[in-house]
Amino acid sequence: MKTKAFIFDLDGVIVDTAKYHFLAWQNVAKSLGINFTHEDNEQLKGVSRVQSLELILALGNVQITDEQKQEYLLKKNEEYLTYIDKMDESEILPGVMDVLNFLKENKQPIILGSASKNARPILEKVNILHYFDDIVDGNDVSNAKPDPEVFLVGAKKANQTATNSIVFEDSVAGIQAANSAGMTSVGIGEKTVLNEADYNFNDFTEISKDFLLKLINQ
Ligand code: BG6
Ligand code: MG
């Protein structure tokens, strides 16, 4: 059996936190008098916290001072953390545990590659922090997806080359990051949205052991 680096995004791949990000951003938008829909929220997936606020401001054509931006970022995260605080194992997305267990049994490095600065507390909350050999998150990188930095750092931590790395992602920015790093990209979600991915699945229940073995031994 060969060894590859298996790099997982967090939000929308392992847990469905997109709904919590949305609720918190919607309140920020409301305070700013900006209409912010579910559709608008798609653009925020995989994007850093600071850039998400910039996108919302651009959407409403609203300008605020840097000081106000800091206040809104803090307010957003405080609300988001109240949702996170209530999370447990039941919020792990379907099929994720089977894939993680199969990779562990086959001694494949499992790495987290997320834009979130809340990655560790979330993994702790849902009780799977110990599955990860390394974590690269929003605290470790300066360039946000679609820049490949987060995945390149992740591959390095697993002592694997980019071509020996596989990325699971639910965002367009994340798929682009994996592709520009020269990694194998696996889109989790709408195929029409993630059409740049090398492989597409609606969720992890569609990922078979044979497919994982093919990735390991390719
Ligand atoms: C990404 C999410 O994983 O993390 C984005 O898809 C989010 O929606 C980003 O903005 C940053 O997360 P956090 O937890 O640091 O605000
Ligand atoms: Mg994501």
PDB file of C-alpha atoms and ligand atoms in Angstrom:
ATOM      1  CA  MET A   1       0.000   0.000   0.000  1.00  0.00           C
ATOM      2  CA  LYS A   2       1.303   3.450  -0.927  1.00  0.00           C
ATOM      3  CA  THR A   3       0.937   6.582   1.223  1.00  0.00           C
ATOM      4  CA  LYS A   4      -0.799   9.819   0.256  1.00  0.00           C
ATOM      5  CA  ALA A   5      -1.708  12.983   2.161  1.00  0.00           C
ATOM      6  CA  PHE A   6      -5.459  13.267   2.632  1.00  0.00           C
ATOM      7  CA  ILE A   7      -6.332  16.908   3.254  1.00  0.00           C
ATOM      8  CA  PHE A   8      -9.817  17.839   4.441  1.00  0.00           C
ATOM      9  CA  ASP A   9     -11.485  21.216   4.453  1.00  0.00           C
ATOM     10  CA  LEU A  10     -13.623  21.669   7.581  1.00  0.00           C
ATOM     11  CA  ASP A  11     -16.695  23.869   7.067  1.00  0.00           C
ATOM     12  CA  GLY A  12     -19.137  22.168   4.690  1.00  0.00           C
ATOM     13  CA  VAL A  13     -16.967  19.044   4.358  1.00  0.00           C
ATOM     14  CA  ILE A  14     -16.673  17.589   7.861  1.00  0.00           C
ATOM     15  CA  VAL A  15     -19.374  19.648   9.565  1.00  0.00           C
ATOM     16  CA  ASP A  16     -22.238  21.767   8.289  1.00  0.00           C
ATOM     17  CA  THR A  17     -21.165  25.034   9.885  1.00  0.00           C
ATOM     18  CA  ALA A  18     -22.082  27.081   6.786  1.00  0.00           C
ATOM     19  CA  LYS A  19     -25.552  27.565   8.290  1.00  0.00           C
ATOM     20  CA  TYR A  20     -24.019  29.148  11.424  1.00  0.00           C
ATOM     21  CA  HIS A  21     -21.688  31.395   9.432  1.00  0.00           C
ATOM     22  CA  PHE A  22     -24.758  32.462   7.440  1.00  0.00           C
ATOM     23  CA  LEU A  23     -26.855  33.318  10.516  1.00  0.00           C
ATOM     24  CA  ALA A  24     -24.067  35.397  12.034  1.00  0.00           C
ATOM     25  CA  TRP A  25     -23.244  37.209   8.759  1.00  0.00           C
ATOM     26  CA  GLN A  26     -26.917  37.867   8.142  1.00  0.00           C
ATOM     27  CA  ASN A  27     -27.122  39.764  11.430  1.00  0.00           C
ATOM     28  CA  VAL A  28     -24.048  41.792  10.511  1.00  0.00           C
ATOM     29  CA  ALA A  29     -25.588  42.597   7.122  1.00  0.00           C
ATOM     30  CA  LYS A  30     -28.861  43.561   8.790  1.00  0.00           C
ATOM     31  CA  SER A  31     -27.090  46.024  11.131  1.00  0.00           C
ATOM     32  CA  LEU A  32     -25.468  47.551   8.055  1.00  0.00           C
ATOM     33  CA  GLY A  33     -28.796  47.763   6.190  1.00  0.00           C
ATOM     34  CA  ILE A  34     -27.619  45.234   3.590  1.00  0.00           C
ATOM     35  CA  ASN A  35     -29.863  42.510   2.174  1.00  0.00           C
ATOM     36  CA  PHE A  36     -27.919  39.222   2.381  1.00  0.00           C
ATOM     37  CA  THR A  37     -29.425  36.030   0.955  1.00  0.00           C
ATOM     38  CA  HIS A  38     -28.558  32.312   0.960  1.00  0.00           C
ATOM     39  CA  GLU A  39     -27.412  32.759  -2.609  1.00  0.00           C
ATOM     40  CA  ASP A  40     -25.010  35.545  -1.609  1.00  0.00           C
ATOM     41  CA  ASN A  41     -23.698  33.235   1.120  1.00  0.00           C
ATOM     42  CA  GLU A  42     -22.366  30.794  -1.532  1.00  0.00           C
ATOM     43  CA  GLN A  43     -19.685  33.337  -2.425  1.00  0.00           C
ATOM     44  CA  LEU A  44     -18.470  33.357   1.163  1.00  0.00           C
ATOM     45  CA  LYS A  45     -17.739  29.631   1.336  1.00  0.00           C
ATOM     46  CA  GLY A  46     -14.053  28.936   1.829  1.00  0.00           C
ATOM     47  CA  VAL A  47     -13.353  32.651   2.061  1.00  0.00           C
ATOM     48  CA  SER A  48     -11.607  34.131   5.135  1.00  0.00           C
ATOM     49  CA  ARG A  49     -13.499  36.074   7.782  1.00  0.00           C
ATOM     50  CA  VAL A  50     -12.037  39.448   6.747  1.00  0.00           C
ATOM     51  CA  GLN A  51     -12.730  38.849   3.063  1.00  0.00           C
ATOM     52  CA  SER A  52     -16.270  37.709   3.841  1.00  0.00           C
ATOM     53  CA  LEU A  53     -17.004  41.071   5.482  1.00  0.00           C
ATOM     54  CA  GLU A  54     -15.487  42.892   2.486  1.00  0.00           C
ATOM     55  CA  LEU A  55     -17.769  40.903   0.144  1.00  0.00           C
ATOM     56  CA  ILE A  56     -20.853  41.801   2.193  1.00  0.00           C
ATOM     57  CA  LEU A  57     -19.873  45.485   2.243  1.00  0.00           C
ATOM     58  CA  ALA A  58     -19.331  45.422  -1.535  1.00  0.00           C
ATOM     59  CA  LEU A  59     -22.714  43.752  -1.985  1.00  0.00           C
ATOM     60  CA  GLY A  60     -24.448  46.652  -0.221  1.00  0.00           C
ATOM     61  CA  ASN A  61     -22.036  49.249  -1.599  1.00  0.00           C
ATOM     62  CA  VAL A  62     -21.411  50.326   1.994  1.00  0.00           C
ATOM     63  CA  GLN A  63     -18.195  51.913   3.259  1.00  0.00           C
ATOM     64  CA  ILE A  64     -17.155  51.792   6.919  1.00  0.00           C
ATOM     65  CA  THR A  65     -13.960  52.637   8.827  1.00  0.00           C
ATOM     66  CA  ASP A  66     -11.316  50.050   9.725  1.00  0.00           C
ATOM     67  CA  GLU A  67     -12.333  50.419  13.352  1.00  0.00           C
ATOM     68  CA  GLN A  68     -15.965  49.601  12.512  1.00  0.00           C
ATOM     69  CA  LYS A  69     -14.779  46.616  10.458  1.00  0.00           C
ATOM     70  CA  GLN A  70     -12.959  45.257  13.512  1.00  0.00           C
ATOM     71  CA  GLU A  71     -16.113  45.678  15.593  1.00  0.00           C
ATOM     72  CA  TYR A  72     -18.258  43.805  13.065  1.00  0.00           C
ATOM     73  CA  LEU A  73     -15.698  41.003  12.746  1.00  0.00           C
ATOM     74  CA  LEU A  74     -15.688  40.605  16.511  1.00  0.00           C
ATOM     75  CA  LYS A  75     -19.489  40.702  16.698  1.00  0.00           C
ATOM     76  CA  LYS A  76     -19.795  38.104  13.923  1.00  0.00           C
ATOM     77  CA  ASN A  77     -17.350  35.734  15.573  1.00  0.00           C
ATOM     78  CA  GLU A  78     -18.925  36.104  19.023  1.00  0.00           C
ATOM     79  CA  GLU A  79     -22.311  35.104  17.619  1.00  0.00           C
ATOM     80  CA  TYR A  80     -20.759  32.264  15.574  1.00  0.00           C
ATOM     81  CA  LEU A  81     -19.062  30.920  18.726  1.00  0.00           C
ATOM     82  CA  THR A  82     -22.414  30.689  20.532  1.00  0.00           C
ATOM     83  CA  TYR A  83     -23.580  28.274  17.805  1.00  0.00           C
ATOM     84  CA  ILE A  84     -20.304  26.321  17.865  1.00  0.00           C
ATOM     85  CA  ASP A  85     -20.567  25.947  21.600  1.00  0.00           C
ATOM     86  CA  LYS A  86     -23.706  23.829  21.177  1.00  0.00           C
ATOM     87  CA  MET A  87     -22.192  21.473  18.584  1.00  0.00           C
ATOM     88  CA  ASP A  88     -21.641  17.741  19.145  1.00  0.00           C
ATOM     89  CA  GLU A  89     -20.852  14.537  17.163  1.00  0.00           C
ATOM     90  CA  SER A  90     -24.306  14.565  15.584  1.00  0.00           C
ATOM     91  CA  GLU A  91     -23.187  17.460  13.357  1.00  0.00           C
ATOM     92  CA  ILE A  92     -20.507  15.441  11.574  1.00  0.00           C
ATOM     93  CA  LEU A  93     -21.716  15.101   7.991  1.00  0.00           C
ATOM     94  CA  PRO A  94     -22.895  11.679   6.687  1.00  0.00           C
ATOM     95  CA  GLY A  95     -20.171   9.239   5.655  1.00  0.00           C
ATOM     96  CA  VAL A  96     -17.291  11.315   7.030  1.00  0.00           C
ATOM     97  CA  MET A  97     -16.492   8.918   9.883  1.00  0.00           C
ATOM     98  CA  ASP A  98     -16.367   5.890   7.551  1.00  0.00           C
ATOM     99  CA  VAL A  99     -13.832   7.635   5.328  1.00  0.00           C
ATOM    100  CA  LEU A 100     -11.722   8.856   8.274  1.00  0.00           C
ATOM    101  CA  ASN A 101     -11.736   5.387   9.852  1.00  0.00           C
ATOM    102  CA  PHE A 102     -10.771   3.705   6.582  1.00  0.00           C
ATOM    103  CA  LEU A 103      -7.845   6.099   6.081  1.00  0.00           C
ATOM    104  CA  LYS A 104      -6.697   5.606   9.686  1.00  0.00           C
ATOM    105  CA  GLU A 105      -6.875   1.804   9.336  1.00  0.00           C
ATOM    106  CA  ASN A 106      -4.727   2.104   6.229  1.00  0.00           C
ATOM    107  CA  LYS A 107      -2.221   4.425   7.940  1.00  0.00           C
ATOM    108  CA  GLN A 108      -2.793   7.368   5.608  1.00  0.00           C
ATOM    109  CA  PRO A 109      -1.900  10.848   6.923  1.00  0.00           C
ATOM    110  CA  ILE A 110      -5.041  12.890   7.657  1.00  0.00           C
ATOM    111  CA  ILE A 111      -4.595  16.661   7.564  1.00  0.00           C
ATOM    112  CA  LEU A 112      -7.001  19.537   8.087  1.00  0.00           C
ATOM    113  CA  GLY A 113      -6.696  22.432   5.619  1.00  0.00           C
ATOM    114  CA  SER A 114      -9.189  25.118   6.611  1.00  0.00           C
ATOM    115  CA  ALA A 115      -9.522  28.904   6.373  1.00  0.00           C
ATOM    116  CA  SER A 116     -11.209  28.961   9.773  1.00  0.00           C
ATOM    117  CA  LYS A 117      -9.533  30.296  12.893  1.00  0.00           C
ATOM    118  CA  ASN A 118     -12.045  28.240  14.895  1.00  0.00           C
ATOM    119  CA  ALA A 119     -11.000  24.870  13.452  1.00  0.00           C
ATOM    120  CA  ARG A 120      -9.538  23.319  16.619  1.00  0.00           C
ATOM    121  CA  PRO A 121     -12.457  24.152  18.947  1.00  0.00           C
ATOM    122  CA  ILE A 122     -14.897  22.805  16.342  1.00  0.00           C
ATOM    123  CA  LEU A 123     -12.971  19.522  15.952  1.00  0.00           C
ATOM    124  CA  GLU A 124     -12.844  19.242  19.733  1.00  0.00           C
ATOM    125  CA  LYS A 125     -16.588  19.884  20.017  1.00  0.00           C
ATOM    126  CA  VAL A 126     -17.427  17.107  17.560  1.00  0.00           C
ATOM    127  CA  ASN A 127     -14.787  14.900  19.171  1.00  0.00           C
ATOM    128  CA  ILE A 128     -12.570  14.093  16.174  1.00  0.00           C
ATOM    129  CA  LEU A 129      -9.487  16.236  16.826  1.00  0.00           C
ATOM    130  CA  HIS A 130      -7.445  13.067  17.514  1.00  0.00           C
ATOM    131  CA  TYR A 131      -8.043  11.782  13.953  1.00  0.00           C
ATOM    132  CA  PHE A 132      -5.873  14.533  12.496  1.00  0.00           C
ATOM    133  CA  ASP A 133      -2.122  14.114  12.165  1.00  0.00           C
ATOM    134  CA  ASP A 134      -1.819  17.853  11.597  1.00  0.00           C
ATOM    135  CA  ILE A 135      -3.979  20.918  11.387  1.00  0.00           C
ATOM    136  CA  VAL A 136      -3.398  23.890   9.115  1.00  0.00           C
ATOM    137  CA  ASP A 137      -5.985  26.599   9.650  1.00  0.00           C
ATOM    138  CA  GLY A 138      -6.643  30.321   9.341  1.00  0.00           C
ATOM    139  CA  ASN A 139      -4.154  31.004  12.137  1.00  0.00           C
ATOM    140  CA  ASP A 140      -1.269  29.415  10.203  1.00  0.00           C
ATOM    141  CA  VAL A 141      -1.470  30.957   6.732  1.00  0.00           C
ATOM    142  CA  SER A 142      -1.544  34.470   5.353  1.00  0.00           C
ATOM    143  CA  ASN A 143      -2.962  33.779   1.894  1.00  0.00           C
ATOM    144  CA  ALA A 144      -6.604  32.723   1.707  1.00  0.00           C
ATOM    145  CA  LYS A 145      -8.031  30.163  -0.764  1.00  0.00           C
ATOM    146  CA  PRO A 146      -7.987  30.161  -3.826  1.00  0.00           C
ATOM    147  CA  ASP A 147      -4.321  30.631  -2.950  1.00  0.00           C
ATOM    148  CA  PRO A 148      -2.905  27.102  -2.435  1.00  0.00           C
ATOM    149  CA  GLU A 149      -0.839  28.013   0.677  1.00  0.00           C
ATOM    150  CA  VAL A 150      -3.028  26.177   3.218  1.00  0.00           C
ATOM    151  CA  PHE A 151      -2.864  22.905   1.231  1.00  0.00           C
ATOM    152  CA  LEU A 152       0.848  23.201   0.389  1.00  0.00           C
ATOM    153  CA  VAL A 153       1.651  23.657   4.084  1.00  0.00           C
ATOM    154  CA  GLY A 154      -0.614  20.683   4.859  1.00  0.00           C
ATOM    155  CA  ALA A 155       1.142  18.407   2.344  1.00  0.00           C
ATOM    156  CA  LYS A 156       4.530  19.419   3.747  1.00  0.00           C
ATOM    157  CA  LYS A 157       3.415  18.545   7.280  1.00  0.00           C
ATOM    158  CA  ALA A 158       2.505  15.070   5.992  1.00  0.00           C
ATOM    159  CA  ASN A 159       5.884  14.815   4.199  1.00  0.00           C
ATOM    160  CA  GLN A 160       4.122  14.364   0.881  1.00  0.00           C
ATOM    161  CA  THR A 161       4.475  16.108  -2.463  1.00  0.00           C
ATOM    162  CA  ALA A 162       1.576  18.035  -3.979  1.00  0.00           C
ATOM    163  CA  THR A 163       0.985  15.300  -6.562  1.00  0.00           C
ATOM    164  CA  ASN A 164       0.695  12.807  -3.717  1.00  0.00           C
ATOM    165  CA  SER A 165      -1.983  14.888  -1.992  1.00  0.00           C
ATOM    166  CA  ILE A 166      -5.752  14.621  -2.196  1.00  0.00           C
ATOM    167  CA  VAL A 167      -8.024  17.488  -1.138  1.00  0.00           C
ATOM    168  CA  PHE A 168     -11.703  17.241  -0.152  1.00  0.00           C
ATOM    169  CA  GLU A 169     -13.472  20.573  -0.610  1.00  0.00           C
ATOM    170  CA  ASP A 170     -16.983  22.039  -0.797  1.00  0.00           C
ATOM    171  CA  SER A 171     -16.047  25.492  -2.098  1.00  0.00           C
ATOM    172  CA  VAL A 172     -15.079  26.760  -5.527  1.00  0.00           C
ATOM    173  CA  ALA A 173     -12.160  28.710  -3.990  1.00  0.00           C
ATOM    174  CA  GLY A 174     -10.933  25.514  -2.300  1.00  0.00           C
ATOM    175  CA  ILE A 175     -11.099  23.413  -5.464  1.00  0.00           C
ATOM    176  CA  GLN A 176      -9.168  26.117  -7.316  1.00  0.00           C
ATOM    177  CA  ALA A 177      -6.575  26.170  -4.515  1.00  0.00           C
ATOM    178  CA  ALA A 178      -6.113  22.381  -4.719  1.00  0.00           C
ATOM    179  CA  ASN A 179      -5.889  22.445  -8.514  1.00  0.00           C
ATOM    180  CA  SER A 180      -3.354  25.247  -8.603  1.00  0.00           C
ATOM    181  CA  ALA A 181      -1.253  23.350  -6.043  1.00  0.00           C
ATOM    182  CA  GLY A 182      -1.235  20.394  -8.462  1.00  0.00           C
ATOM    183  CA  MET A 183      -3.170  18.160  -6.055  1.00  0.00           C
ATOM    184  CA  THR A 184      -6.059  15.786  -6.734  1.00  0.00           C
ATOM    185  CA  SER A 185      -9.276  17.688  -5.975  1.00  0.00           C
ATOM    186  CA  VAL A 186     -12.448  16.000  -4.767  1.00  0.00           C
ATOM    187  CA  GLY A 187     -15.558  18.207  -4.774  1.00  0.00           C
ATOM    188  CA  ILE A 188     -18.142  17.499  -2.070  1.00  0.00           C
ATOM    189  CA  GLY A 189     -21.458  19.077  -3.045  1.00  0.00           C
ATOM    190  CA  GLU A 190     -23.137  20.332  -6.208  1.00  0.00           C
ATOM    191  CA  LYS A 191     -21.267  19.089  -9.270  1.00  0.00           C
ATOM    192  CA  THR A 192     -22.509  22.040 -11.313  1.00  0.00           C
ATOM    193  CA  VAL A 193     -20.917  24.447  -8.801  1.00  0.00           C
ATOM    194  CA  LEU A 194     -17.718  22.419  -8.252  1.00  0.00           C
ATOM    195  CA  ASN A 195     -17.201  21.555 -11.914  1.00  0.00           C
ATOM    196  CA  GLU A 196     -13.454  22.280 -11.779  1.00  0.00           C
ATOM    197  CA  ALA A 197     -12.857  19.338  -9.398  1.00  0.00           C
ATOM    198  CA  ASP A 198     -11.128  16.125 -10.588  1.00  0.00           C
ATOM    199  CA  TYR A 199     -13.882  14.064  -8.904  1.00  0.00           C
ATOM    200  CA  ASN A 200     -17.355  14.967  -7.639  1.00  0.00           C
ATOM    201  CA  PHE A 201     -19.598  13.481  -4.950  1.00  0.00           C
ATOM    202  CA  ASN A 202     -22.735  14.819  -3.306  1.00  0.00           C
ATOM    203  CA  ASP A 203     -21.481  13.654   0.076  1.00  0.00           C
ATOM    204  CA  PHE A 204     -19.095  11.145   1.700  1.00  0.00           C
ATOM    205  CA  THR A 205     -21.650   8.325   1.663  1.00  0.00           C
ATOM    206  CA  GLU A 206     -21.003   8.140  -2.103  1.00  0.00           C
ATOM    207  CA  ILE A 207     -17.262   7.584  -1.591  1.00  0.00           C
ATOM    208  CA  SER A 208     -16.421   3.876  -1.718  1.00  0.00           C
ATOM    209  CA  LYS A 209     -13.450   2.034  -0.224  1.00  0.00           C
ATOM    210  CA  ASP A 210     -12.428   1.074  -3.767  1.00  0.00           C
ATOM    211  CA  PHE A 211     -12.272   4.722  -4.725  1.00  0.00           C
ATOM    212  CA  LEU A 212     -10.114   5.509  -1.664  1.00  0.00           C
ATOM    213  CA  LEU A 213      -7.819   2.568  -2.472  1.00  0.00           C
ATOM    214  CA  LYS A 214      -7.511   3.862  -6.041  1.00  0.00           C
ATOM    215  CA  LEU A 215      -6.470   7.286  -4.703  1.00  0.00           C
ATOM    216  CA  ILE A 216      -3.962   5.721  -2.315  1.00  0.00           C
ATOM    217  CA  ASN A 217      -2.337   3.517  -4.924  1.00  0.00           C
ATOM    218  CA  GLN A 218      -2.462   5.826  -7.971  1.00  0.00           C
TER     219      GLN A 218
HETATM  220  C1  BG6 B   1     -14.144  28.789   5.964  1.00  0.00           C
HETATM  221  C2  BG6 B   1     -15.613  29.018   5.750  1.00  0.00           C
HETATM  222  O1  BG6 B   1     -13.893  27.428   6.195  1.00  0.00           O
HETATM  223  O2  BG6 B   1     -13.679  29.536   7.078  1.00  0.00           O
HETATM  224  C3  BG6 B   1     -15.898  30.512   5.624  1.00  0.00           C
HETATM  225  O3  BG6 B   1     -16.041  28.345   4.594  1.00  0.00           O
HETATM  226  C4  BG6 B   1     -15.347  31.259   6.836  1.00  0.00           C
HETATM  227  O4  BG6 B   1     -17.288  30.713   5.507  1.00  0.00           O
HETATM  228  C5  BG6 B   1     -13.864  30.954   6.989  1.00  0.00           C
HETATM  229  O5  BG6 B   1     -15.525  32.656   6.686  1.00  0.00           O
HETATM  230  C6  BG6 B   1     -13.258  31.619   8.219  1.00  0.00           C
HETATM  231  O6  BG6 B   1     -13.821  31.058   9.369  1.00  0.00           O
HETATM  232  P1  BG6 B   1     -13.675  31.640  10.832  1.00  0.00           P
HETATM  233  O7  BG6 B   1     -14.201  30.540  11.710  1.00  0.00           O
HETATM  234  O8  BG6 B   1     -12.225  31.907  11.072  1.00  0.00           O
HETATM  235  O9  BG6 B   1     -14.480  32.890  10.898  1.00  0.00           O
HETATM  236 MG    MG B   2     -15.654  24.595   3.194  1.00  0.00          MG
END
